[in-house]
Coordinates of N, CA, C and O and ligand atoms in Angstrom, one line a residue:
A30 N 9.3 -14.0 -14.6 CA 9.0 -13.7 -13.2 C 9.5 -12.3 -12.8 O 10.4 -11.8 -13.6
F31 N 9.1 -11.7 -11.7 CA 9.6 -10.5 -11.2 C 10.7 -10.9 -10.2 O 10.6 -12.0 -9.6
I32 N 11.7 -10.0 -10.0 CA 12.9 -10.3 -9.2 C 13.1 -9.2 -8.2 O 13.1 -8.0 -8.6
V33 N 13.4 -9.6 -7.0 CA 13.8 -8.6 -6.0 C 15.3 -8.5 -6.0 O 16.0 -9.5 -6.0
T34 N 15.8 -7.2 -6.1 CA 17.2 -7.0 -6.3 C 17.9 -6.3 -5.1 O 17.3 -6.1 -4.1
D35 N 19.1 -5.9 -5.4 CA 20.1 -5.4 -4.3 C 19.5 -4.4 -3.4 O 19.7 -4.5 -2.2
N36 N 18.7 -3.4 -3.9 CA 18.4 -2.3 -3.0 C 17.3 -2.7 -1.9 O 17.1 -1.9 -1.0
C37 N 16.8 -3.9 -2.0 CA 15.9 -4.4 -0.9 C 16.7 -4.7 0.3 O 16.2 -4.5 1.5
I38 N 17.9 -5.1 0.1 CA 18.8 -5.6 1.3 C 19.0 -4.5 2.3 O 19.3 -3.3 1.9
K39 N 18.7 -4.8 3.5 CA 18.8 -3.9 4.7 C 17.7 -2.8 4.7 O 17.8 -1.9 5.6
C40 N 16.8 -2.8 3.8 CA 15.6 -1.9 3.8 C 14.4 -2.8 4.2 O 13.8 -2.6 5.2
K41 N 14.0 -3.7 3.3 CA 12.9 -4.6 3.5 C 11.6 -3.9 3.9 O 11.1 -4.1 5.0
Y42 N 11.2 -3.0 3.0 CA 10.0 -2.2 3.3 C 8.7 -3.0 3.4 O 7.8 -2.6 4.1
T43 N 8.6 -4.1 2.7 CA 7.5 -5.0 2.7 C 6.2 -4.5 2.1 O 5.2 -5.2 2.2
D44 N 6.1 -3.3 1.5 CA 4.9 -2.9 0.8 C 4.5 -3.8 -0.3 O 3.4 -4.0 -0.6
C45 N 5.5 -4.5 -0.9 CA 5.3 -5.4 -2.0 C 4.4 -6.6 -1.7 O 3.6 -7.0 -2.5
V46 N 4.6 -7.1 -0.5 CA 3.9 -8.4 -0.2 C 2.4 -8.2 -0.2 O 1.6 -9.2 -0.5
E47 N 1.9 -7.0 0.2 CA 0.5 -6.8 0.4 C -0.3 -7.0 -0.9 O -1.5 -7.3 -0.9
V48 N 0.3 -6.6 -2.0 CA -0.5 -6.5 -3.3 C -0.4 -7.8 -4.1 O -1.1 -8.0 -5.1
C49 N 0.5 -8.7 -3.7 CA 0.7 -9.9 -4.6 C -0.5 -10.9 -4.5 O -0.9 -11.4 -3.5
P50 N -1.2 -11.1 -5.7 CA -2.4 -11.9 -5.7 C -2.1 -13.4 -5.4 O -3.1 -14.1 -5.1
V51 N -0.9 -13.8 -5.6 CA -0.6 -15.2 -5.4 C 0.3 -15.5 -4.2 O 0.8 -16.6 -4.0
D52 N 0.6 -14.4 -3.4 CA 1.3 -14.6 -2.1 C 2.7 -15.3 -2.3 O 2.9 -16.3 -1.6
C53 N 3.5 -14.8 -3.3 CA 4.7 -15.6 -3.6 C 6.0 -14.9 -3.1 O 7.0 -15.1 -3.6
F54 N 5.9 -14.1 -2.0 CA 7.1 -13.5 -1.4 C 7.5 -14.3 -0.2 O 6.7 -14.9 0.5
Y55 N 8.8 -14.4 -0.1 CA 9.4 -15.2 1.0 C 10.5 -14.3 1.7 O 11.2 -13.6 1.1
E56 N 10.5 -14.5 3.1 CA 11.2 -13.5 3.9 C 12.4 -14.1 4.6 O 12.3 -15.1 5.3
G57 N 13.6 -13.4 4.4 CA 14.8 -13.7 5.2 C 15.0 -12.6 6.2 O 14.2 -11.6 6.3
P58 N 16.1 -12.6 6.9 CA 16.4 -11.6 7.9 C 16.5 -10.2 7.4 O 16.0 -9.3 8.1
N59 N 17.1 -9.9 6.3 CA 17.2 -8.5 5.8 C 16.9 -8.4 4.3 O 17.3 -7.4 3.7
F60 N 16.1 -9.3 3.7 CA 15.8 -9.3 2.3 C 14.5 -10.1 2.1 O 14.2 -11.0 2.9
L61 N 13.8 -9.8 1.0 CA 12.7 -10.7 0.5 C 13.0 -11.2 -0.9 O 13.7 -10.5 -1.6
V62 N 12.4 -12.3 -1.2 CA 12.6 -12.8 -2.6 C 11.2 -13.2 -3.1 O 10.2 -13.4 -2.3
I63 N 11.1 -13.3 -4.4 CA 9.9 -13.8 -5.1 C 10.2 -15.2 -5.6 O 11.2 -15.5 -6.2
D64 N 9.2 -16.1 -5.4 CA 9.3 -17.5 -6.0 C 9.0 -17.4 -7.5 O 7.9 -17.1 -7.9
P65 N 10.0 -17.6 -8.4 CA 9.7 -17.5 -9.8 C 8.8 -18.5 -10.4 O 8.2 -18.3 -11.4
D66 N 8.6 -19.6 -9.7 CA 7.6 -20.6 -10.1 C 6.2 -20.2 -9.8 O 5.2 -20.8 -10.4
E67 N 6.0 -19.4 -8.8 CA 4.7 -19.0 -8.4 C 4.2 -17.6 -9.0 O 3.0 -17.3 -9.1
C68 N 5.2 -16.7 -9.3 CA 4.9 -15.4 -9.8 C 4.2 -15.5 -11.1 O 4.6 -16.2 -12.0
I69 N 3.1 -14.7 -11.2 CA 2.3 -14.8 -12.5 C 2.5 -13.5 -13.3 O 1.7 -13.2 -14.3
D70 N 3.6 -12.8 -13.0 CA 3.9 -11.6 -13.8 C 2.8 -10.5 -13.9 O 2.7 -9.9 -14.9
C71 N 2.1 -10.3 -12.8 CA 1.0 -9.3 -12.8 C 1.6 -7.9 -12.8 O 0.9 -7.0 -13.1
A72 N 2.8 -7.7 -12.3 CA 3.5 -6.4 -12.2 C 3.0 -5.5 -11.1 O 3.4 -4.4 -11.0
L73 N 2.0 -6.0 -10.3 CA 1.5 -5.1 -9.2 C 2.5 -4.7 -8.2 O 2.4 -3.6 -7.6
C74 N 3.4 -5.6 -7.9 CA 4.4 -5.3 -6.8 C 5.4 -4.2 -7.2 O 5.9 -3.4 -6.3
E75 N 5.8 -4.2 -8.4 CA 6.9 -3.3 -8.9 C 6.7 -1.9 -8.4 O 7.7 -1.3 -7.8
P76 N 5.6 -1.2 -8.7 CA 5.5 0.2 -8.3 C 5.3 0.4 -6.8 O 5.4 1.5 -6.3
E77 N 5.0 -0.6 -6.0 CA 4.8 -0.5 -4.6 C 6.1 -0.3 -3.8 O 6.1 0.1 -2.7
C78 N 7.2 -0.8 -4.4 CA 8.5 -0.8 -3.6 C 9.1 0.6 -3.5 O 9.5 1.2 -4.5
P79 N 9.2 1.2 -2.3 CA 9.7 2.5 -2.1 C 11.2 2.5 -2.5 O 11.7 3.6 -2.8
A80 N 11.9 1.4 -2.5 CA 13.3 1.3 -2.8 C 13.5 1.0 -4.3 O 14.7 0.9 -4.8
E81 N 12.4 0.9 -5.1 CA 12.5 0.5 -6.5 C 13.4 -0.7 -6.7 O 14.3 -0.7 -7.6
A82 N 13.2 -1.7 -5.9 CA 14.1 -2.9 -5.9 C 13.5 -4.1 -6.8 O 14.2 -5.1 -6.9
I83 N 12.3 -3.9 -7.3 CA 11.7 -5.0 -8.0 C 11.6 -4.7 -9.5 O 11.2 -3.7 -9.9
F84 N 12.1 -5.7 -10.3 CA 12.1 -5.6 -11.7 C 11.6 -6.9 -12.4 O 11.7 -8.0 -11.8
S85 N 11.0 -6.7 -13.5 CA 10.7 -7.8 -14.4 C 12.0 -8.5 -14.8 O 13.0 -7.7 -15.1
E86 N 12.0 -9.8 -14.9 CA 13.3 -10.4 -15.3 C 13.7 -9.9 -16.7 O 14.9 -9.8 -17.0
D87 N 12.7 -9.5 -17.5 CA 13.0 -9.0 -18.9 C 13.7 -7.7 -18.9 O 14.3 -7.2 -19.8
E88 N 13.5 -6.9 -17.8 CA 14.0 -5.5 -17.7 C 15.1 -5.4 -16.6 O 15.4 -4.3 -16.2
L89 N 15.6 -6.5 -16.2 CA 16.6 -6.5 -15.1 C 17.9 -5.8 -15.5 O 18.5 -6.1 -16.6
P90 N 18.4 -4.8 -14.7 CA 19.6 -4.1 -15.1 C 20.8 -5.2 -15.1 O 20.7 -6.2 -14.4
A91 N 21.7 -5.0 -16.0 CA 22.8 -6.0 -16.2 C 23.5 -6.4 -14.9 O 23.9 -7.5 -14.7
D92 N 23.7 -5.4 -14.0 CA 24.4 -5.7 -12.8 C 23.6 -6.4 -11.7 O 24.0 -6.6 -10.6
Q93 N 22.3 -6.7 -12.0 CA 21.4 -7.3 -11.1 C 21.1 -8.8 -11.5 O 20.2 -9.4 -10.8
V94 N 21.7 -9.3 -12.5 CA 21.3 -10.6 -13.1 C 21.6 -11.7 -12.1 O 20.8 -12.7 -12.0
Q95 N 22.5 -11.5 -11.2 CA 22.8 -12.6 -10.2 C 21.6 -12.8 -9.3 O 21.5 -13.9 -8.6
F96 N 20.7 -11.8 -9.2 CA 19.5 -12.0 -8.3 C 18.5 -12.9 -8.8 O 17.6 -13.3 -8.1
V97 N 18.5 -13.3 -10.1 CA 17.6 -14.3 -10.6 C 17.8 -15.6 -9.8 O 16.9 -16.2 -9.3
E98 N 19.0 -16.0 -9.7 CA 19.4 -17.3 -9.0 C 19.1 -17.1 -7.5 O 18.7 -18.1 -6.9
I99 N 19.4 -16.0 -7.0 CA 19.3 -15.8 -5.5 C 17.8 -15.9 -5.2 O 17.4 -16.5 -4.2
N100 N 16.9 -15.2 -6.0 CA 15.5 -15.3 -5.7 C 15.0 -16.8 -5.7 O 14.3 -17.3 -4.8
A101 N 15.4 -17.5 -6.8 CA 14.9 -18.9 -7.0 C 15.4 -19.8 -5.8 O 14.7 -20.6 -5.3
D102 N 16.7 -19.6 -5.4 CA 17.3 -20.4 -4.4 C 16.6 -20.1 -3.0 O 16.1 -21.0 -2.3
L103 N 16.5 -18.8 -2.6 CA 16.1 -18.5 -1.3 C 14.6 -18.7 -1.1 O 14.1 -18.9 0.0
A104 N 13.8 -18.6 -2.2 CA 12.4 -18.8 -2.1 C 12.0 -20.2 -1.6 O 11.0 -20.4 -1.0
G105 N 12.9 -21.1 -1.9 CA 12.7 -22.5 -1.4 C 13.2 -22.7 0.0 O 13.0 -23.8 0.5
K106 N 13.8 -21.7 0.6 CA 14.4 -21.9 1.9 C 13.7 -21.1 3.0 O 13.7 -21.4 4.2
W107 N 13.2 -19.9 2.6 CA 12.6 -19.0 3.6 C 11.1 -19.1 3.7 O 10.4 -19.6 2.8
P108 N 10.5 -18.6 4.8 CA 9.1 -18.7 5.0 C 8.3 -17.6 4.2 O 8.9 -16.6 3.9
N109 N 7.1 -17.9 3.9 CA 6.2 -17.1 3.2 C 5.9 -15.8 4.0 O 5.8 -15.9 5.2
I110 N 5.7 -14.6 3.3 CA 5.3 -13.4 4.0 C 4.2 -12.8 3.2 O 4.3 -12.6 2.0
T111 N 3.0 -12.5 3.8 CA 1.9 -11.9 3.1 C 1.4 -10.6 3.6 O 0.5 -10.0 3.0
E112 N 1.9 -10.2 4.8 CA 1.4 -9.0 5.4 C 2.6 -8.0 5.6 O 3.6 -8.4 6.1
K113 N 2.3 -6.7 5.4 CA 3.3 -5.7 5.5 C 3.7 -5.6 7.0 O 2.8 -5.8 7.9
K114 N 4.9 -5.3 7.3 CA 5.4 -5.1 8.6 C 6.3 -3.8 8.6 O 6.6 -3.3 7.5
D115 N 6.8 -3.4 9.7 CA 7.7 -2.3 9.8 C 9.0 -2.6 9.0 O 9.5 -3.7 9.0
P116 N 9.5 -1.6 8.2 CA 10.8 -1.8 7.6 C 11.9 -2.0 8.6 O 11.7 -1.8 9.8
L117 N 13.1 -2.4 8.1 CA 14.2 -2.5 9.0 C 14.6 -1.2 9.6 O 14.3 -0.2 8.9
P118 N 15.1 -1.1 10.8 CA 15.3 0.2 11.5 C 16.1 1.2 10.7 O 15.8 2.4 10.8
D119 N 17.1 0.8 10.0 CA 18.0 1.7 9.3 C 17.6 1.8 7.8 O 18.5 2.1 7.0
A120 N 16.4 1.4 7.4 CA 16.0 1.3 6.0 C 16.3 2.6 5.2 O 16.9 2.5 4.2
E121 N 15.9 3.7 5.8 CA 16.1 5.0 5.1 C 17.6 5.3 4.8 O 18.0 5.8 3.7
E122 N 18.4 4.9 5.8 CA 19.9 5.2 5.6 C 20.5 4.3 4.5 O 21.4 4.7 3.8
W123 N 19.9 3.1 4.4 CA 20.5 2.1 3.5 C 19.9 2.2 2.1 O 20.5 1.7 1.1
D124 N 18.8 2.8 2.0 CA 18.1 2.9 0.7 C 18.9 3.7 -0.3 O 19.3 4.8 0.0
G125 N 19.3 3.0 -1.4 CA 20.1 3.7 -2.4 C 21.6 3.4 -2.4 O 22.3 3.7 -3.3
K126 N 22.0 2.8 -1.3 CA 23.4 2.4 -1.2 C 23.7 1.3 -2.2 O 22.9 0.3 -2.2
P127 N 24.8 1.4 -2.9 CA 25.1 0.3 -3.9 C 25.7 -0.9 -3.3 O 26.3 -0.9 -2.2
N128 N 25.6 -2.0 -4.0 CA 26.3 -3.3 -3.7 C 26.1 -3.8 -2.3 O 27.0 -4.0 -1.5
K129 N 24.8 -4.0 -1.9 CA 24.5 -4.5 -0.6 C 24.5 -6.0 -0.5 O 24.3 -6.5 0.6
L130 N 24.8 -6.7 -1.6 CA 24.7 -8.1 -1.6 C 25.7 -8.7 -0.5 O 25.4 -9.8 0.1
Q131 N 26.8 -8.0 -0.3 CA 27.7 -8.5 0.8 C 27.1 -8.5 2.2 O 27.6 -9.2 3.0
Y132 N 26.0 -7.8 2.4 CA 25.3 -7.8 3.7 C 24.2 -8.8 3.8 O 23.5 -8.9 4.8
L133 N 23.9 -9.5 2.7 CA 22.7 -10.4 2.7 C 22.9 -11.5 3.7 O 23.8 -12.2 3.7
E134 N 21.9 -11.6 4.6 CA 21.9 -12.6 5.6 C 21.0 -13.7 5.1 O 19.8 -13.5 4.8
R135 N 21.5 -14.9 5.0 CA 20.7 -16.0 4.5 C 20.2 -16.8 5.7 O 19.8 -17.7 5.9
Ligands
SF4_229 FE1 3.3 -11.2 -7.1 FE2 2.6 -10.1 -9.3 FE3 4.8 -9.3 -8.1 FE4 4.7 -11.7 -9.3 S1 4.6 -9.7 -10.3 S2 5.5 -11.2 -7.3 S3 2.6 -12.3 -8.9 S4 2.7 -9.1 -7.3
F3S230 FE1 12.1 -5.1 -0.4 FE2 10.8 -3.2 -1.7 FE3 9.5 -5.3 -0.9 S1 12.4 -2.9 -0.2 S2 10.6 -5.9 0.9 S3 11.1 -5.3 -2.4 S4 8.8 -3.2 -0.8

């Protein structure tokens, strides 16, 4: 599956959701996740993310491995999102800041 990682937190641009052919993105207050059971590995979402926060599980940077479990867990708890919306207000400011997991709102 593809995995949404740290740099989505506090940005949530949502460009990714528009291209997903199986609508497998789920939305929390300041982050999105992909349901690994629904993702068909089409790779369409990866280049759409302005924050470059989406990776194939096979190419996940070592420091992002914890997001495999986070995506699987939160996909079962959050509502589906299929249409792009405005990013979070301070998205540009937060884009690229490291270690945003501490700010994740569940
Ligand atoms: Fe959806 Fe394809 Fe991205 Fe998986 S890889 S989340 S199926 S767009
Ligand atoms: Fe997040 Fe990138 Fe989608 S910032 S909401 S993974 S476009």
